[in-house]
PDB file of C-alpha atoms in Angstrom:
ATOM      1  CA  ILE A   1     106.478 133.986 187.108  1.00  0.00           C
ATOM      2  CA  VAL A   2     104.386 134.730 190.192  1.00  0.00           C
ATOM      3  CA  ASN A   3     105.838 134.090 193.655  1.00  0.00           C
ATOM      4  CA  ASN A   4     108.808 132.323 192.047  1.00  0.00           C
ATOM      5  CA  VAL A   5     106.444 129.814 190.407  1.00  0.00           C
ATOM      6  CA  PRO A   6     106.088 129.627 186.618  1.00  0.00           C
ATOM      7  CA  GLN A   7     102.546 130.214 185.390  1.00  0.00           C
ATOM      8  CA  GLU A   8     100.710 128.863 182.348  1.00  0.00           C
ATOM      9  CA  SER A   9     102.038 131.616 180.116  1.00  0.00           C
ATOM     10  CA  PHE A  10     105.570 130.352 180.722  1.00  0.00           C
ATOM     11  CA  PHE A  11     104.907 127.141 178.754  1.00  0.00           C
ATOM     12  CA  PRO A  12     105.393 128.591 175.228  1.00  0.00           C
ATOM     13  CA  TYR A  13     108.672 130.151 176.296  1.00  0.00           C
ATOM     14  CA  MET A  14     109.880 126.781 177.566  1.00  0.00           C
ATOM     15  CA  ILE A  15     109.034 125.246 174.200  1.00  0.00           C
ATOM     16  CA  LEU A  16     110.895 128.058 172.458  1.00  0.00           C
ATOM     17  CA  ALA A  17     114.007 127.584 174.619  1.00  0.00           C
ATOM     18  CA  VAL A  18     114.102 123.801 174.246  1.00  0.00           C
ATOM     19  CA  GLY A  19     113.253 123.981 170.558  1.00  0.00           C
ATOM     20  CA  PHE A  20     115.900 126.616 169.948  1.00  0.00           C
ATOM     21  CA  GLY A  21     118.585 124.447 171.563  1.00  0.00           C
ATOM     22  CA  ALA A  22     117.474 121.359 169.663  1.00  0.00           C
ATOM     23  CA  ALA A  23     117.293 123.261 166.375  1.00  0.00           C
ATOM     24  CA  ILE A  24     120.782 124.723 166.805  1.00  0.00           C
ATOM     25  CA  SER A  25     122.077 121.232 167.560  1.00  0.00           C
ATOM     26  CA  LEU A  26     120.427 119.865 164.411  1.00  0.00           C
ATOM     27  CA  LEU A  27     121.785 122.754 162.355  1.00  0.00           C
ATOM     28  CA  ILE A  28     125.353 122.189 163.545  1.00  0.00           C
ATOM     29  CA  SER A  29     125.017 118.444 162.954  1.00  0.00           C
ATOM     30  CA  GLY A  30     123.691 119.069 159.441  1.00  0.00           C
ATOM     31  CA  ILE A  31     126.499 121.457 158.591  1.00  0.00           C
ATOM     32  CA  ARG A  32     129.094 118.957 159.807  1.00  0.00           C
ATOM     33  CA  LYS A  33     127.465 116.176 157.797  1.00  0.00           C
ATOM     34  CA  SER A  34     127.303 118.406 154.726  1.00  0.00           C
ATOM     35  CA  SER A  35     130.968 119.348 154.917  1.00  0.00           C
ATOM     36  CA  LYS A  36     131.884 115.687 155.484  1.00  0.00           C
ATOM     37  CA  ASN A  37     129.922 114.737 152.335  1.00  0.00           C
ATOM     38  CA  ASP A  38     131.676 117.500 150.401  1.00  0.00           C
ATOM     39  CA  ARG A  39     135.088 116.086 151.371  1.00  0.00           C
ATOM     40  CA  GLU A  40     134.089 112.538 150.441  1.00  0.00           C
ATOM     41  CA  LYS A  41     132.924 113.208 146.893  1.00  0.00           C
ATOM     42  CA  PRO A  42     131.491 110.086 145.304  1.00  0.00           C
ATOM     43  CA  GLU A  43     132.486 109.002 141.850  1.00  0.00           C
ATOM     44  CA  VAL A  44     129.095 109.782 140.331  1.00  0.00           C
ATOM     45  CA  GLU A  45     128.593 113.547 140.157  1.00  0.00           C
ATOM     46  CA  GLU A  46     124.791 113.303 139.824  1.00  0.00           C
ATOM     47  CA  TYR A  47     124.609 111.456 143.139  1.00  0.00           C
ATOM     48  CA  SER A  48     126.739 114.127 144.794  1.00  0.00           C
ATOM     49  CA  GLU A  49     124.483 116.941 143.604  1.00  0.00           C
ATOM     50  CA  LYS A  50     121.381 115.087 144.790  1.00  0.00           C
ATOM     51  CA  THR A  51     122.913 114.417 148.212  1.00  0.00           C
ATOM     52  CA  THR A  52     124.064 118.020 148.579  1.00  0.00           C
ATOM     53  CA  LEU A  53     120.583 119.312 147.712  1.00  0.00           C
ATOM     54  CA  GLU A  54     118.953 116.985 150.258  1.00  0.00           C
ATOM     55  CA  THR A  55     121.460 118.042 152.931  1.00  0.00           C
ATOM     56  CA  LYS A  56     120.772 121.719 152.262  1.00  0.00           C
ATOM     57  CA  LYS A  57     117.039 121.075 152.629  1.00  0.00           C
ATOM     58  CA  GLN A  58     117.674 119.371 155.966  1.00  0.00           C
ATOM     59  CA  ASN A  59     119.801 122.312 157.139  1.00  0.00           C
ATOM     60  CA  VAL A  60     116.899 124.706 156.542  1.00  0.00           C
ATOM     61  CA  LYS A  61     114.464 122.705 158.667  1.00  0.00           C
ATOM     62  CA  PRO A  62     115.941 123.718 162.057  1.00  0.00           C
ATOM     63  CA  VAL A  63     115.819 127.383 161.077  1.00  0.00           C
ATOM     64  CA  LEU A  64     112.203 127.068 159.948  1.00  0.00           C
ATOM     65  CA  SER A  65     111.458 125.208 163.171  1.00  0.00           C
ATOM     66  CA  ILE A  66     112.837 128.089 165.256  1.00  0.00           C
ATOM     67  CA  LEU A  67     110.900 130.613 163.202  1.00  0.00           C
ATOM     68  CA  SER A  68     107.627 128.688 163.468  1.00  0.00           C
ATOM     69  CA  THR A  69     108.120 128.264 167.227  1.00  0.00           C
ATOM     70  CA  ALA A  70     108.669 131.995 167.645  1.00  0.00           C
ATOM     71  CA  ILE A  71     105.495 132.641 165.669  1.00  0.00           C
ATOM     72  CA  PHE A  72     103.698 130.057 167.822  1.00  0.00           C
ATOM     73  CA  VAL A  73     104.708 131.891 170.998  1.00  0.00           C
ATOM     74  CA  PHE A  74     103.354 135.172 169.631  1.00  0.00           C
ATOM     75  CA  VAL A  75     100.121 133.656 168.300  1.00  0.00           C
ATOM     76  CA  PHE A  76      99.604 131.685 171.527  1.00  0.00           C
ATOM     77  CA  SER A  77      99.905 134.757 173.729  1.00  0.00           C
ATOM     78  CA  GLU A  78      97.626 136.823 171.475  1.00  0.00           C
ATOM     79  CA  PHE A  79      95.008 134.351 170.240  1.00  0.00           C
ATOM     80  CA  GLY A  80      95.151 131.387 172.589  1.00  0.00           C
ATOM     81  CA  PHE A  81      95.711 127.671 172.637  1.00  0.00           C
ATOM     82  CA  TRP A  82      93.070 126.597 170.120  1.00  0.00           C
ATOM     83  CA  CYS A  83      94.281 128.972 167.447  1.00  0.00           C
ATOM     84  CA  ALA A  84      98.026 128.525 167.892  1.00  0.00           C
ATOM     85  CA  SER A  85      98.579 124.913 168.879  1.00  0.00           C
ATOM     86  CA  PRO A  86      96.848 123.034 166.028  1.00  0.00           C
ATOM     87  CA  LEU A  87      98.516 125.342 163.538  1.00  0.00           C
ATOM     88  CA  TYR A  88     101.913 124.754 165.159  1.00  0.00           C
ATOM     89  CA  VAL A  89     101.496 120.962 165.206  1.00  0.00           C
ATOM     90  CA  PHE A  90     100.342 121.047 161.570  1.00  0.00           C
ATOM     91  CA  VAL A  91     103.365 123.118 160.485  1.00  0.00           C
ATOM     92  CA  MET A  92     105.743 120.769 162.314  1.00  0.00           C
ATOM     93  CA  GLN A  93     104.161 117.760 160.600  1.00  0.00           C
ATOM     94  CA  ILE A  94     104.567 119.383 157.196  1.00  0.00           C
ATOM     95  CA  LEU A  95     108.092 120.550 157.957  1.00  0.00           C
ATOM     96  CA  TYR A  96     109.445 117.203 159.133  1.00  0.00           C
ATOM     97  CA  ASP A  97     107.489 114.902 156.829  1.00  0.00           C
ATOM     98  CA  ASP A  98     109.593 113.561 153.967  1.00  0.00           C
ATOM     99  CA  LYS A  99     106.582 113.488 151.651  1.00  0.00           C
ATOM    100  CA  PRO A 100     104.211 116.323 152.537  1.00  0.00           C
ATOM    101  CA  GLN A 101     100.792 115.084 151.523  1.00  0.00           C
ATOM    102  CA  HIS A 102      97.453 114.201 153.105  1.00  0.00           C
ATOM    103  CA  PHE A 103      96.871 117.719 154.436  1.00  0.00           C
ATOM    104  CA  LEU A 104      93.389 116.901 155.729  1.00  0.00           C
ATOM    105  CA  LYS A 105      94.731 113.917 157.681  1.00  0.00           C
ATOM    106  CA  LYS A 106      97.477 116.090 159.178  1.00  0.00           C
ATOM    107  CA  ALA A 107      94.983 118.823 160.110  1.00  0.00           C
ATOM    108  CA  LEU A 108      92.734 116.288 161.832  1.00  0.00           C
ATOM    109  CA  LEU A 109      95.685 114.723 163.633  1.00  0.00           C
ATOM    110  CA  SER A 110      96.755 118.210 164.787  1.00  0.00           C
ATOM    111  CA  LEU A 111      93.342 118.811 166.325  1.00  0.00           C
ATOM    112  CA  ILE A 112      93.369 115.401 168.013  1.00  0.00           C
ATOM    113  CA  ILE A 113      96.852 115.945 169.449  1.00  0.00           C
ATOM    114  CA  CYS A 114      95.919 119.387 170.736  1.00  0.00           C
ATOM    115  CA  GLY A 115      92.705 118.018 172.228  1.00  0.00           C
ATOM    116  CA  ILE A 116      94.685 115.409 174.124  1.00  0.00           C
ATOM    117  CA  VAL A 117      97.243 117.981 175.312  1.00  0.00           C
ATOM    118  CA  TYR A 118      94.506 120.424 176.359  1.00  0.00           C
ATOM    119  CA  SER A 119      92.653 117.678 178.249  1.00  0.00           C
ATOM    120  CA  LEU A 120      95.878 116.556 179.901  1.00  0.00           C
ATOM    121  CA  TYR A 121      96.698 120.067 181.119  1.00  0.00           C
ATOM    122  CA  THR A 122      93.133 121.017 182.052  1.00  0.00           C
ATOM    123  CA  TYR A 123      91.985 117.797 183.711  1.00  0.00           C
ATOM    124  CA  GLY A 124      95.201 115.908 184.461  1.00  0.00           C
ATOM    125  CA  PHE A 125      97.386 118.750 185.741  1.00  0.00           C
ATOM    126  CA  ASP A 126      94.512 121.069 186.756  1.00  0.00           C
ATOM    127  CA  VAL A 127      96.042 123.974 184.831  1.00  0.00           C
ATOM    128  CA  ASN A 128      93.402 126.583 184.054  1.00  0.00           C
ATOM    129  CA  PHE A 129      94.223 128.575 180.967  1.00  0.00           C
ATOM    130  CA  PRO A 130      93.015 132.187 181.030  1.00  0.00           C
ATOM    131  CA  ASP A 131      89.755 132.686 179.133  1.00  0.00           C
ATOM    132  CA  ILE A 132      91.487 134.480 176.280  1.00  0.00           C
ATOM    133  CA  TRP A 133      93.720 131.431 175.681  1.00  0.00           C
ATOM    134  CA  ARG A 134      90.922 128.892 175.388  1.00  0.00           C
TER     135      ARG A 134
END
């Protein structure tokens, strides 16, 4: 923050703060849903085990999301936008996709998304990233 105005380097920290709050909310929601499912045991035990396993997988996603966002903040500040952002978008696609497949398509989509975001910030908002971040 310079002269009480956030600079470009503040952006990853905003993502981390918002993502952390959203991930904690998802984690709490998942835990509540899991305990509700445990109380309402269905008649078929195989179904119950499958549902419990799926719920546990969903509970891990917010934690992995927080971890990957923290890594993104570090990589962004050290290596720049073009190294960190496509990797972050790719990891989020893999993490929240029910059927992780088509890795090449996801990698290409990550680059396209980051290109749009970079263009939006650079040309739309006139935000100049430091040379090391480009």
